[in-house]
Coordinates of C-alpha atoms in Angstrom, one line a residue:
X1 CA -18.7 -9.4 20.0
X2 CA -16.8 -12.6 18.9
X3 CA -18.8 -14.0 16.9
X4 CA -18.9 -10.9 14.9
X5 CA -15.2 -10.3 14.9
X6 CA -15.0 -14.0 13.8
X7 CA -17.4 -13.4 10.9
X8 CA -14.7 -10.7 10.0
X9 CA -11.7 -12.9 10.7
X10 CA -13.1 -16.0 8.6
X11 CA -12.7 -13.2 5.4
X12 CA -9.3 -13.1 3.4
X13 CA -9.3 -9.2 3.1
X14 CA -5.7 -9.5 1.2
X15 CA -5.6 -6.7 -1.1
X16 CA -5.5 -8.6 -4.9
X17 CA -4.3 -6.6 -7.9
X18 CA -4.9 -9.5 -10.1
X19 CA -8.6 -9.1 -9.1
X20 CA -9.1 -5.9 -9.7
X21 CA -12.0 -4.6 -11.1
X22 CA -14.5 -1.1 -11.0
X23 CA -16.2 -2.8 -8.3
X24 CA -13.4 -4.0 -6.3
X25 CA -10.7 -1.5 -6.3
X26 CA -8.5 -3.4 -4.4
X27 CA -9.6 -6.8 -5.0
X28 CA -12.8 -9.2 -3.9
X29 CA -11.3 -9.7 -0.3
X30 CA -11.6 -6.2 1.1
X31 CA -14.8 -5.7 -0.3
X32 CA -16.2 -8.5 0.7
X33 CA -15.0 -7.3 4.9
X34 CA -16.4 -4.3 3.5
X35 CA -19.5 -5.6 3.0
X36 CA -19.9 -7.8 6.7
X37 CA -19.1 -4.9 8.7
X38 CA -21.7 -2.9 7.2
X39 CA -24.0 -5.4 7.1
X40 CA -23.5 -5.4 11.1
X41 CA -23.9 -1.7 11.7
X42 CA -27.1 -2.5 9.9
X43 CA -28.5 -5.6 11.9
X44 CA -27.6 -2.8 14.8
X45 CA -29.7 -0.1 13.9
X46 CA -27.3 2.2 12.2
X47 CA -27.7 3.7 8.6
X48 CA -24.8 2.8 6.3
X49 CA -22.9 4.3 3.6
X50 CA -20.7 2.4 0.7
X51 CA -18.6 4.6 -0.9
X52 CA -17.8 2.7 -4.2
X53 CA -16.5 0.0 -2.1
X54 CA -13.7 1.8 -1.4
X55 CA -14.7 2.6 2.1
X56 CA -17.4 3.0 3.9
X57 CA -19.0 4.8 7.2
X58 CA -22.1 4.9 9.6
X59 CA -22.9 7.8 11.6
X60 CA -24.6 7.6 15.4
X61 CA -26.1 11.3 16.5
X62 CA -28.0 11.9 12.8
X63 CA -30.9 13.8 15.1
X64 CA -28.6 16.2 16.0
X65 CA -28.2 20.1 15.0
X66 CA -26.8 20.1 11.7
X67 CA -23.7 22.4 13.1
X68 CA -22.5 19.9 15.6
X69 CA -19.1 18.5 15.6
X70 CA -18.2 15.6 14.6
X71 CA -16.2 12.4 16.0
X72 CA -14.1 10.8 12.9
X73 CA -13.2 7.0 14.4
X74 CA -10.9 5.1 11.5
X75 CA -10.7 1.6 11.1
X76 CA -9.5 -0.8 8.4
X77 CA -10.9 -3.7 7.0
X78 CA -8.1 -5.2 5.0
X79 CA -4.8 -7.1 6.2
X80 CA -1.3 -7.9 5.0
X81 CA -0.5 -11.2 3.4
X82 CA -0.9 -14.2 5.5
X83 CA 2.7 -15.7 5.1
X84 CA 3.7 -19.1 6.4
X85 CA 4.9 -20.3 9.5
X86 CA 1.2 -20.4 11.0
X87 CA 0.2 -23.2 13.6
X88 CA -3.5 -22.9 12.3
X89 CA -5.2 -21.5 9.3
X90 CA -4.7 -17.8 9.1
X91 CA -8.5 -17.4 8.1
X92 CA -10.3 -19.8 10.0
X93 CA -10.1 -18.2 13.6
X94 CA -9.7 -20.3 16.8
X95 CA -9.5 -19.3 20.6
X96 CA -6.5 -21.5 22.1
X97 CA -5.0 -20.1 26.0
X98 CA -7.5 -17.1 26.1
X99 CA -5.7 -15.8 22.2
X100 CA -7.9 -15.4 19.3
X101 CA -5.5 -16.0 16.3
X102 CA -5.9 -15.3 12.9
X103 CA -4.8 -12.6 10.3
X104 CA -6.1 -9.1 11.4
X105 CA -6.8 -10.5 15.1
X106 CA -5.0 -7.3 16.1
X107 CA -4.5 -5.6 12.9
X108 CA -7.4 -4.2 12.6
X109 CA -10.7 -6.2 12.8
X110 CA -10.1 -7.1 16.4
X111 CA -9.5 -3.7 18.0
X112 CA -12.5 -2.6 15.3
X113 CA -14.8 -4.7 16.5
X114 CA -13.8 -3.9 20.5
X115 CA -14.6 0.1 19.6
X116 CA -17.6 -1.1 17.5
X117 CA -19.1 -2.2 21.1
X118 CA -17.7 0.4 22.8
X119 CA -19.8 2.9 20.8
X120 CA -22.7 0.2 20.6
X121 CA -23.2 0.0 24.8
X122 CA -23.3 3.9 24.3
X123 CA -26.2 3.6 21.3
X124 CA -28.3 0.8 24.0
X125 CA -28.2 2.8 26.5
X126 CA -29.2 6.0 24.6
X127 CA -26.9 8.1 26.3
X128 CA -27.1 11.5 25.5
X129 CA -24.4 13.0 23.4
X130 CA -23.7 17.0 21.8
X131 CA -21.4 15.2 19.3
X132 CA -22.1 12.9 15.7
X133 CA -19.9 9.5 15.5
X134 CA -18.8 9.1 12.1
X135 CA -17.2 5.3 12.0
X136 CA -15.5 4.7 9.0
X137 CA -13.9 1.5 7.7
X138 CA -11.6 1.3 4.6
X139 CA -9.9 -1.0 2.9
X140 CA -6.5 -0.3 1.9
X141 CA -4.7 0.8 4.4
X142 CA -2.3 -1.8 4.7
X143 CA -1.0 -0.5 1.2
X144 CA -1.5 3.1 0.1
X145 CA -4.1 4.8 1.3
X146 CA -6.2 4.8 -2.1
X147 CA -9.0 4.3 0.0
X148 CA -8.8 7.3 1.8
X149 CA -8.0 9.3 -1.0
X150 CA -11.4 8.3 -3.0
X151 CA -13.5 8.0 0.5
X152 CA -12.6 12.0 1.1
X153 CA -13.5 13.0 -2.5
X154 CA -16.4 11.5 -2.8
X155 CA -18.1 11.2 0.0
X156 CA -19.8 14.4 0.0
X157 CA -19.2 15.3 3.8
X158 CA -16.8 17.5 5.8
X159 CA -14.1 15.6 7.4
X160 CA -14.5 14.8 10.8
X161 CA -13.5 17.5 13.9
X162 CA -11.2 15.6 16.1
X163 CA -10.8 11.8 16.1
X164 CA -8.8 8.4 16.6
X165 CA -8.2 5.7 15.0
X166 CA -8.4 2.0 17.3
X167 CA -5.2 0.9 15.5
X168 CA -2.0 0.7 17.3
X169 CA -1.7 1.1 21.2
X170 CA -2.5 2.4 24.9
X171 CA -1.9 4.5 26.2
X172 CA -1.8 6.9 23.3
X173 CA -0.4 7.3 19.9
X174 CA -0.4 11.1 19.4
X175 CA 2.7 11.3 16.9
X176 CA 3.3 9.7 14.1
X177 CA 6.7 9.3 11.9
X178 CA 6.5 10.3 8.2
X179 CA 6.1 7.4 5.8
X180 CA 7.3 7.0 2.3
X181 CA 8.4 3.9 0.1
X182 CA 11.5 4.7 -2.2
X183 CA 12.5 2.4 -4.5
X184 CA 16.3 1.6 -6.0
X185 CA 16.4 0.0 -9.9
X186 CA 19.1 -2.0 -10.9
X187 CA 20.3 -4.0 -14.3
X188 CA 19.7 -7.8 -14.7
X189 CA 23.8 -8.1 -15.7
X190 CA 25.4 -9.8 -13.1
X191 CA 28.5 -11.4 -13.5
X192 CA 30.8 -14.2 -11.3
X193 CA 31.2 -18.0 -10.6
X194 CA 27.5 -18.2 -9.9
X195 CA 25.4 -16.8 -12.4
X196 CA 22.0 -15.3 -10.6
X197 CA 19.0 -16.0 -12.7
X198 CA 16.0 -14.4 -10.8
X199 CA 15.6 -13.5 -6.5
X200 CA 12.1 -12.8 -5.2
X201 CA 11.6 -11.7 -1.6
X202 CA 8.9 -9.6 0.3
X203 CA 4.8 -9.9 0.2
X204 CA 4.3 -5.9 1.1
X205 CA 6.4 -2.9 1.6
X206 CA 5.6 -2.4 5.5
X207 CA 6.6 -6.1 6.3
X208 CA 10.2 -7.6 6.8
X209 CA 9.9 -10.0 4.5
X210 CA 10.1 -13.9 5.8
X211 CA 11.5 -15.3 2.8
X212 CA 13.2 -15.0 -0.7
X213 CA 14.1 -17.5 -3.2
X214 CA 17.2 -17.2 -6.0
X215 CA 17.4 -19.6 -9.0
X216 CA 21.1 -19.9 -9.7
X217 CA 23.8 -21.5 -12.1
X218 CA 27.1 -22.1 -12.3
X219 CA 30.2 -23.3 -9.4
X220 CA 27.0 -25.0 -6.8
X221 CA 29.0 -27.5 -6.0
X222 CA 28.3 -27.8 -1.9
X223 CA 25.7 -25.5 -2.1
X224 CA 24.9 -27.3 1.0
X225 CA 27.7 -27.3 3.3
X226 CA 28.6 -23.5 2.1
X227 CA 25.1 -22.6 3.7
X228 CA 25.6 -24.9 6.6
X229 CA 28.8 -22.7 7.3
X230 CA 26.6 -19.5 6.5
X231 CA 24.6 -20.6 9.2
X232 CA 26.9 -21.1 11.6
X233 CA 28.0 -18.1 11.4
X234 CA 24.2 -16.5 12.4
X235 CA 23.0 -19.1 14.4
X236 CA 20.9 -16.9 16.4
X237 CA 18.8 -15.7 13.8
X238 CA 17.3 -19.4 13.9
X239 CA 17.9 -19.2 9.2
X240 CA 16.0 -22.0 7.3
X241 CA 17.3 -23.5 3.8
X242 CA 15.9 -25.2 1.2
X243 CA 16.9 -26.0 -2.3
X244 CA 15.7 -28.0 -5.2
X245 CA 17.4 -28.9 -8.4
X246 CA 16.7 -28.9 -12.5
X247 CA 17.4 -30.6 -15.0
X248 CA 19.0 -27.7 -16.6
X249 CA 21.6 -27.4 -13.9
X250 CA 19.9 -24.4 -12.1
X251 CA 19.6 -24.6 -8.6
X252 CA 16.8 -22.7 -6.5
X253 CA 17.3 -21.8 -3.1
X254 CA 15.0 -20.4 -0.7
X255 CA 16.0 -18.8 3.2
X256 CA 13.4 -18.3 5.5
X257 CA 14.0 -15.5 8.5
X258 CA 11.0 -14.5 10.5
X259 CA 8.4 -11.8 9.3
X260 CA 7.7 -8.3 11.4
X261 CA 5.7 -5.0 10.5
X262 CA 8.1 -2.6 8.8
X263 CA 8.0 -0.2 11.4
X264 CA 9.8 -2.2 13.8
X265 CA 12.3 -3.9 11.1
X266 CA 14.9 -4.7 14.4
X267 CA 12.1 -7.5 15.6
X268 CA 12.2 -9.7 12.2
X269 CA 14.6 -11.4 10.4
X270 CA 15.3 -10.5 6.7
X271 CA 15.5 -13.5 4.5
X272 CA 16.2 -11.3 1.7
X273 CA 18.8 -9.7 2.8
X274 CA 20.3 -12.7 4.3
X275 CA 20.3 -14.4 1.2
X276 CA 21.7 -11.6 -0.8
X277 CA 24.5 -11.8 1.6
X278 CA 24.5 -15.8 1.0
X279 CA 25.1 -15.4 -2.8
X280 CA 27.3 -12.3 -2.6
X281 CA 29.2 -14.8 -0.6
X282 CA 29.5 -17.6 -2.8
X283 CA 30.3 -16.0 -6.0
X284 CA 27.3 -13.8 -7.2
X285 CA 29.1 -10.0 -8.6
X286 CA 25.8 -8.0 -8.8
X287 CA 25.0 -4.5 -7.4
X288 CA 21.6 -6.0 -6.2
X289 CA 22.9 -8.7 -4.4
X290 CA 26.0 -6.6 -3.4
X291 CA 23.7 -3.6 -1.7
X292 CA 21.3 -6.1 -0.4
X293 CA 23.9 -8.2 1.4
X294 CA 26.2 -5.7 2.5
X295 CA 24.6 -2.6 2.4
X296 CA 20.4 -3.2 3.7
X297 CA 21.3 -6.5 5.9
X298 CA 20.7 -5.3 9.4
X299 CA 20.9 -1.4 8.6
X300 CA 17.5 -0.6 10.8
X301 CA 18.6 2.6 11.2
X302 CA 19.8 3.2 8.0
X303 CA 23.6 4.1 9.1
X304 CA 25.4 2.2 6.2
X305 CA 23.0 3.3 3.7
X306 CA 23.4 7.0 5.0
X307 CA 20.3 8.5 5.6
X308 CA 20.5 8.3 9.2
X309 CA 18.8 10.6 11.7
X310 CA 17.6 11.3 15.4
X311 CA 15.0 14.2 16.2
X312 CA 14.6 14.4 20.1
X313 CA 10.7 14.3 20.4
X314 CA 10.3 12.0 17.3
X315 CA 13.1 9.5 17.7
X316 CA 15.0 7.8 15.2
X317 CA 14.5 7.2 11.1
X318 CA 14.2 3.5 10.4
X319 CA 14.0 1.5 7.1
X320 CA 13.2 -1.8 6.0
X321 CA 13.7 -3.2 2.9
X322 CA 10.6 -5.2 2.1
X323 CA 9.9 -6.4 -1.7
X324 CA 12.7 -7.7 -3.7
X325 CA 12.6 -8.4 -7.2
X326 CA 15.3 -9.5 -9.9
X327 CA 15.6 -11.2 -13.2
X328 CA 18.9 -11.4 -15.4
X329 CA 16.1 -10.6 -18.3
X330 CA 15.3 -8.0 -17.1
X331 CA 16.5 -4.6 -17.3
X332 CA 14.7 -2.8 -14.5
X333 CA 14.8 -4.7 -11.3
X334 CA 13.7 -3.2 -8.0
X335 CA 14.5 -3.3 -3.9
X336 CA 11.4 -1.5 -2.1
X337 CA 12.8 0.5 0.7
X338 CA 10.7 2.0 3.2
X339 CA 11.1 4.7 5.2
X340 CA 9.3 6.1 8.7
X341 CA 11.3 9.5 9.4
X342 CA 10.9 12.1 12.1
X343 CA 10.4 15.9 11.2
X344 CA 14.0 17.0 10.4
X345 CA 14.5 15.1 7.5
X346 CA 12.3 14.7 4.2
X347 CA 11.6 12.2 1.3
X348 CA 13.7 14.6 -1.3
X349 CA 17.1 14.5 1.5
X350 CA 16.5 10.5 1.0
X351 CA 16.0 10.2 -2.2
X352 CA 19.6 12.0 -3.0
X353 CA 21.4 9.6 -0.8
X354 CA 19.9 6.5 -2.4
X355 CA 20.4 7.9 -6.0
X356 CA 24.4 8.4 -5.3
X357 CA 24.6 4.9 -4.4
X358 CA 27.2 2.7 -6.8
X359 CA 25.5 0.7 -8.9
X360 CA 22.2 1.9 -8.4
X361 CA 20.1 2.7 -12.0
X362 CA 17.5 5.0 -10.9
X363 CA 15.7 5.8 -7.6
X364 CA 11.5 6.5 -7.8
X365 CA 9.2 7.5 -5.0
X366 CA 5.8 5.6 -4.0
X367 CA 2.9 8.2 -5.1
X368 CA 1.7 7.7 -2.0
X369 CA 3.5 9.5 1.9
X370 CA 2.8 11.0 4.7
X371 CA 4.7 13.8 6.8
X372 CA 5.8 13.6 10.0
X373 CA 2.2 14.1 12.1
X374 CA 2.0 15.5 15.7
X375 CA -1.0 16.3 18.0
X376 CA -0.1 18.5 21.2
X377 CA -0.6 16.6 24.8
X378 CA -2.1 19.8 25.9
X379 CA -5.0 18.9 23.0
X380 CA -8.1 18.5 24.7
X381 CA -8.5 14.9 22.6
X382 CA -4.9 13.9 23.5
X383 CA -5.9 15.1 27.7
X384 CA -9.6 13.5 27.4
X385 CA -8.4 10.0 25.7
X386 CA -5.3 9.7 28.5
X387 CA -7.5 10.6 31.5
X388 CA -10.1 7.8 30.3
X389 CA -7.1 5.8 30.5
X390 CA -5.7 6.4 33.5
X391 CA -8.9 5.9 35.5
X392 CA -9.8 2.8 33.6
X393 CA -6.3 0.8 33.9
X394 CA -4.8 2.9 37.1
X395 CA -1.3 3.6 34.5
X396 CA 0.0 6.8 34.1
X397 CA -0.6 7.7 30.6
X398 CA 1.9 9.4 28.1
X399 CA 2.7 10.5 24.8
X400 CA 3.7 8.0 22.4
X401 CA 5.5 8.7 18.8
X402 CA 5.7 5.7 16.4
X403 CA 6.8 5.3 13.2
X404 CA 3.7 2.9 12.3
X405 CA 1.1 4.8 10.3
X406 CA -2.4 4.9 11.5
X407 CA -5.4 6.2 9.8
X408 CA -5.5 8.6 12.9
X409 CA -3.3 10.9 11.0
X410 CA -6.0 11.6 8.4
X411 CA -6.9 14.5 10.5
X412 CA -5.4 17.7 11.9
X413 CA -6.5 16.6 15.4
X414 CA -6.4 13.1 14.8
X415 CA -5.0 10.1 16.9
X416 CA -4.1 6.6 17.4
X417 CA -5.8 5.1 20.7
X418 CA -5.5 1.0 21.3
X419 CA -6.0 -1.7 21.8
X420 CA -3.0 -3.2 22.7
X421 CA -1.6 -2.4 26.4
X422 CA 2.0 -1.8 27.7
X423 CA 4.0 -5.2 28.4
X424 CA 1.5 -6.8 25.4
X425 CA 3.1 -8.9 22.7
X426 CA 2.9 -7.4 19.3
X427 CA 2.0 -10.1 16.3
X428 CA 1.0 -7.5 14.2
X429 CA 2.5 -8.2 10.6
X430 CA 3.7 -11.7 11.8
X431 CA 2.7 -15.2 11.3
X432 CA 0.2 -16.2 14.3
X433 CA -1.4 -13.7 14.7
X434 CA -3.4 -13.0 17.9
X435 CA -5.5 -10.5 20.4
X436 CA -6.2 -11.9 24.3
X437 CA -9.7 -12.1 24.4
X438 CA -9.5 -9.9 27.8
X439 CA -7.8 -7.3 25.6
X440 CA -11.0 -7.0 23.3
X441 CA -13.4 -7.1 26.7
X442 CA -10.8 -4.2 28.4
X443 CA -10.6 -2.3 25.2
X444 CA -14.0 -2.1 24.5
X445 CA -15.1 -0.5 27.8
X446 CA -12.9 1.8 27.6
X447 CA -13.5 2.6 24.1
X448 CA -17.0 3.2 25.2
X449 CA -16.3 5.8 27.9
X450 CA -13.7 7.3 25.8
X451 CA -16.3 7.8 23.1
X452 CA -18.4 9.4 25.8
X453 CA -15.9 11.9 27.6
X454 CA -15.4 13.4 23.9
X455 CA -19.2 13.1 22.9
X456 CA -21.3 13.6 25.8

C-alpha cells in the first residue's frame, strides 16, 4: 500500500493552465496521477475506464444483476500548489517519525489509496456482495469541479445510489457548507507617498495564501525599520520580510504568513492581507490595498465585510481571501474571495454586499458553486458508516458539518467518511504535508468493512 501511494505521491498533480491541451484538460500533472491509479486497478484485476482524462473509474460487482445498486466512492487525484516552507521535497515522499510527507499525503492520494485496500481485501477475499463499487478518481477537484462536470456527461452511466467520498474526516462528514468564489475588481489608479506598482498574493482560491509580493516607488526611505515596527506590533503571527532593490528606484517587498485550506482561514496567516495593511500603512491610497488591509485582514467570519451569518445546524459563514492580483497598468485588478455558507444565506445575498463596497469596480461570480448539502443521520448510509465506526475505534460517532467541499456532495445521498481521526493534526493545504502511517493501516480496515456493511 505504500509503495503504491508513493508511486502517486512522487507525481506533481498541480493543475497547469499553461499546459493545457485536448488531452490534458487540466494540465500534464493530473493526468499523469490519472494514469498511475488506473494503471493499479489494472495490475489488480479490475477493468478501467478513462473518461477523456478528465476522470476516471473502475467498477468491482460487474457479474451482478444489471438492476443492482450501486456504491459511488469519490476520490481525487490532483493537489493544490506545493508552496514553500517545506523541510523536504514536496514530491519526493519520505517516512520520518511514523509521517509520510508530501503534497496530497492527506489530501487525497493517501486516504485514496487506504480505501483502495480497503475495497481490495474485500475483492481477495471474494466476499460476497448485493451491491456494484464504482471508484472513481478525478482530477480537479482542488479547483472547480470541471472534472465532474465532464465525467457525469460523458460517461454513459447512472450516477451512483448512495456513496462517500475518503476525503476529509472520522467520524463522519454528512453536511457540507455551500461554496462559491466571488471576486471584487478594482482600478490600477492609486495615489499617495508611495506609488504601488503591482501586488501578487495567493496560489488557489481555497488556500490562505502564504505570501504576496508589492513592487513599490516613491518615500521608501526605512522601508526597513517601518516593517520592523509593523512587526512588532504582530509578533505572534511569526511575519517574514524581504525586499530587494532596482536600479530604477523601485523597491519589491515580499511578507510571508503561513498557508491553511480556505475553509479553515482562522488557522493561517494571510500575507496578503498583512501586506496590504503594511502599505496602506506607509503611504499607499488605493481601494485595493485599503479593503485588503482594513477591511479582509482577519475578517474569518466576514463581520467587517458584512456578510456575516450563523445557521444553528450548519454553523457559521467563513471567507478567505485567497488570490490577489494588481497592476497600476492595469485597469481590472482582482481580490478572490471565497465563501463556504450555511443554508440561510445565498451567493446572490453576497454578492450585493460586496458590490456596495466603496471603491469596488465590479463584483463577478466563479461559474462554478455548490449549495449548502445535508444528509439526514437517520440515513441508513449516515447510520451504517458511524456504527462501522464506532465498533472499529470504540468513539461515539456524530454528525459533522464542514465548510470544506468534498466530492461526497456529488450525490443526493452522498458523504464524506475519513481518514483523518479526532485529536489528528490537519496539514491539508499547508506546507509539510503529512498522513501517520497508522492512520492509512486504521483507515483502510475500516474502509473495508465499511464498504462491506453497505455492500454485502
Amino acid at each position: 500500500m505504500i509503495a503504491d501511494l508513493f508511486s502517486l505521491l512522487k507525481i506533481n498533480s498541480e493543475r497547469d493552465d499553461a499546459k493545457v491541451t485536448p488531452e490534458t484538460p487540466f494540465g500534464p500533472g493530473p493526468v499523469a496521477a490519472l494514469e498511475k491509479f488506473l494503471s493499479l486497478a489494472q495490475r489488480d484485476g479490475y477493468q478501467t475506464t478513462n473518461v477523456d482524462n478528465y476522470a476516471g473509474h473502475f467498477t468491482y460487482g460487474d457479474d451482478l444483476p444489471d438492476d443492482a445498486e450501486e456504491i459511488g466512492i469519490f476520490a481525487h487525484m490532483d493537489v493544490v500548489p506545493a508552496g514553500t516552507g517545506w523541510e523536504s521535497d514536496p514530491y519526493s515522499p519520505e517516512i520520518r517519525d511514523g509521517k509520510i510527507y508530501a503534497r496530497g499525503a492527506s489530501d487525497d492520494k493517501g486516504p485514496t489509496m487506504a480505501c483502495y485496500y480497503g475495497l481490495k481485501i474485500l475483492k481477495e477475499l471474494n466476499v460476497p456482495l448485493t451491491k456494484k463499487i464504482r471508484f472513481i478518481a478525478g482530477t480537479d477537484e482542488e479547483s472547480g469541479w470541471g472534472d465532474m462536470d465532464y465525467y457525469f456527461k460523458h460517461v454513459g452511466l447512472p450516477e451512483p445510489d448512495l456513496g462517500f467520498s475518503p476525503d476529509a474526516e472520522f467520524p463522519i462528514i454528512n453536511g457540507e457548507k455551500g461554496n462559491i468564489t466571488e471576486y471584487i475588481h478594482f482600478s490600477g489608479e492609486n495615489t499617495g507617498a508611495v506609488h504601488l506598482h503591482s501586488f501578487i498574493g495567493g496560489l488557489r482560491e481555497n488556500m490562505v495564501p502564504e505570501s504576496a509580493t508589492a513592487v513599490i516607488s516613491g518615500d521608501i526611505e526605512q522601508i526597513q525599520a517601518k516593517f520592523d515596527a509593523f512587526v512588532a506590533n504582530y509578533a505572534d503571527k511569526n511575519l517574514k520580510f524581504e525586499s530587494k532593490s532596482a536600479a530604477d528606484g523601485q523597491l519589491t517587498v515580499t511578507l510571508h504568513g503561513r498557508s491553511a485550506h480556505g475553509a479553515m482561514p482562522e488557522k493561517g496567516v494571510n500575507g496578503a492581507t498583512y501586506l496590504a495593511k503594511f502599505l496602506d500603512e506607509i503611504g499607499v491610497v488605493s481601494p485595493f490595498t485599503k479593503i485588503a488591509g482594513q477591511v479582509l485582514i482577519e475578517d474569518h467570519a466576514g463581520e467587517k465585510l458584512g456578510v456575516a451569518f450563523e445557521d444553528t445546524k450548519m454553523g457559521a459563514l467563513s471567507m478567505n481571501a485567497g488570490v490577489f492580483k494588481f497592476s497600476d497598468q492595469q485597469d481590472d485588478n482582482t481580490i478572490a474571495l471565497n465563501f463556504r455558507y450555511p443554508q440561510g444565506i445565498d451567493e446572490d445575498k453576497i454578492y450585493d454586499v460586496l458590490n456596495s463596497l466603496s471603491g469596488v469596480e465590479s463584483v463577478t461570480k466563479s461559474a462554478h458553486g455548490h449549495t449548502p448539502h445535508y444528509v439526514p443521520m437517520e440515513d441508513p448510509l449516515v447510520e451504517t458508516l458511524l456504527s462501522v465506526y464506532e465498533k472499529q475505534t470504540g468513539l461515539k460517532g456524530h454528525e459533522q458539518i464542514i465548510g470544506g467541499g468534498t466530492f461526497g456532495r456529488l450525490l443526493k445521498r452522498g458523504v464524506a467518511f475519513g481518514a483523518m481521526f479526532p485529536g489528528d493534526v490537519d496539514t491539508m493545504h499547508q506546507a509539510n504535508e503529512f498522513i501517520p502511517v497508522d492512520v492509512l493501516l486504521r483507515a483502510s480496515a475500516i474502509y473495508a468493512e465499511a464498504i462491506y456493511e453497505l455492500a454485502k
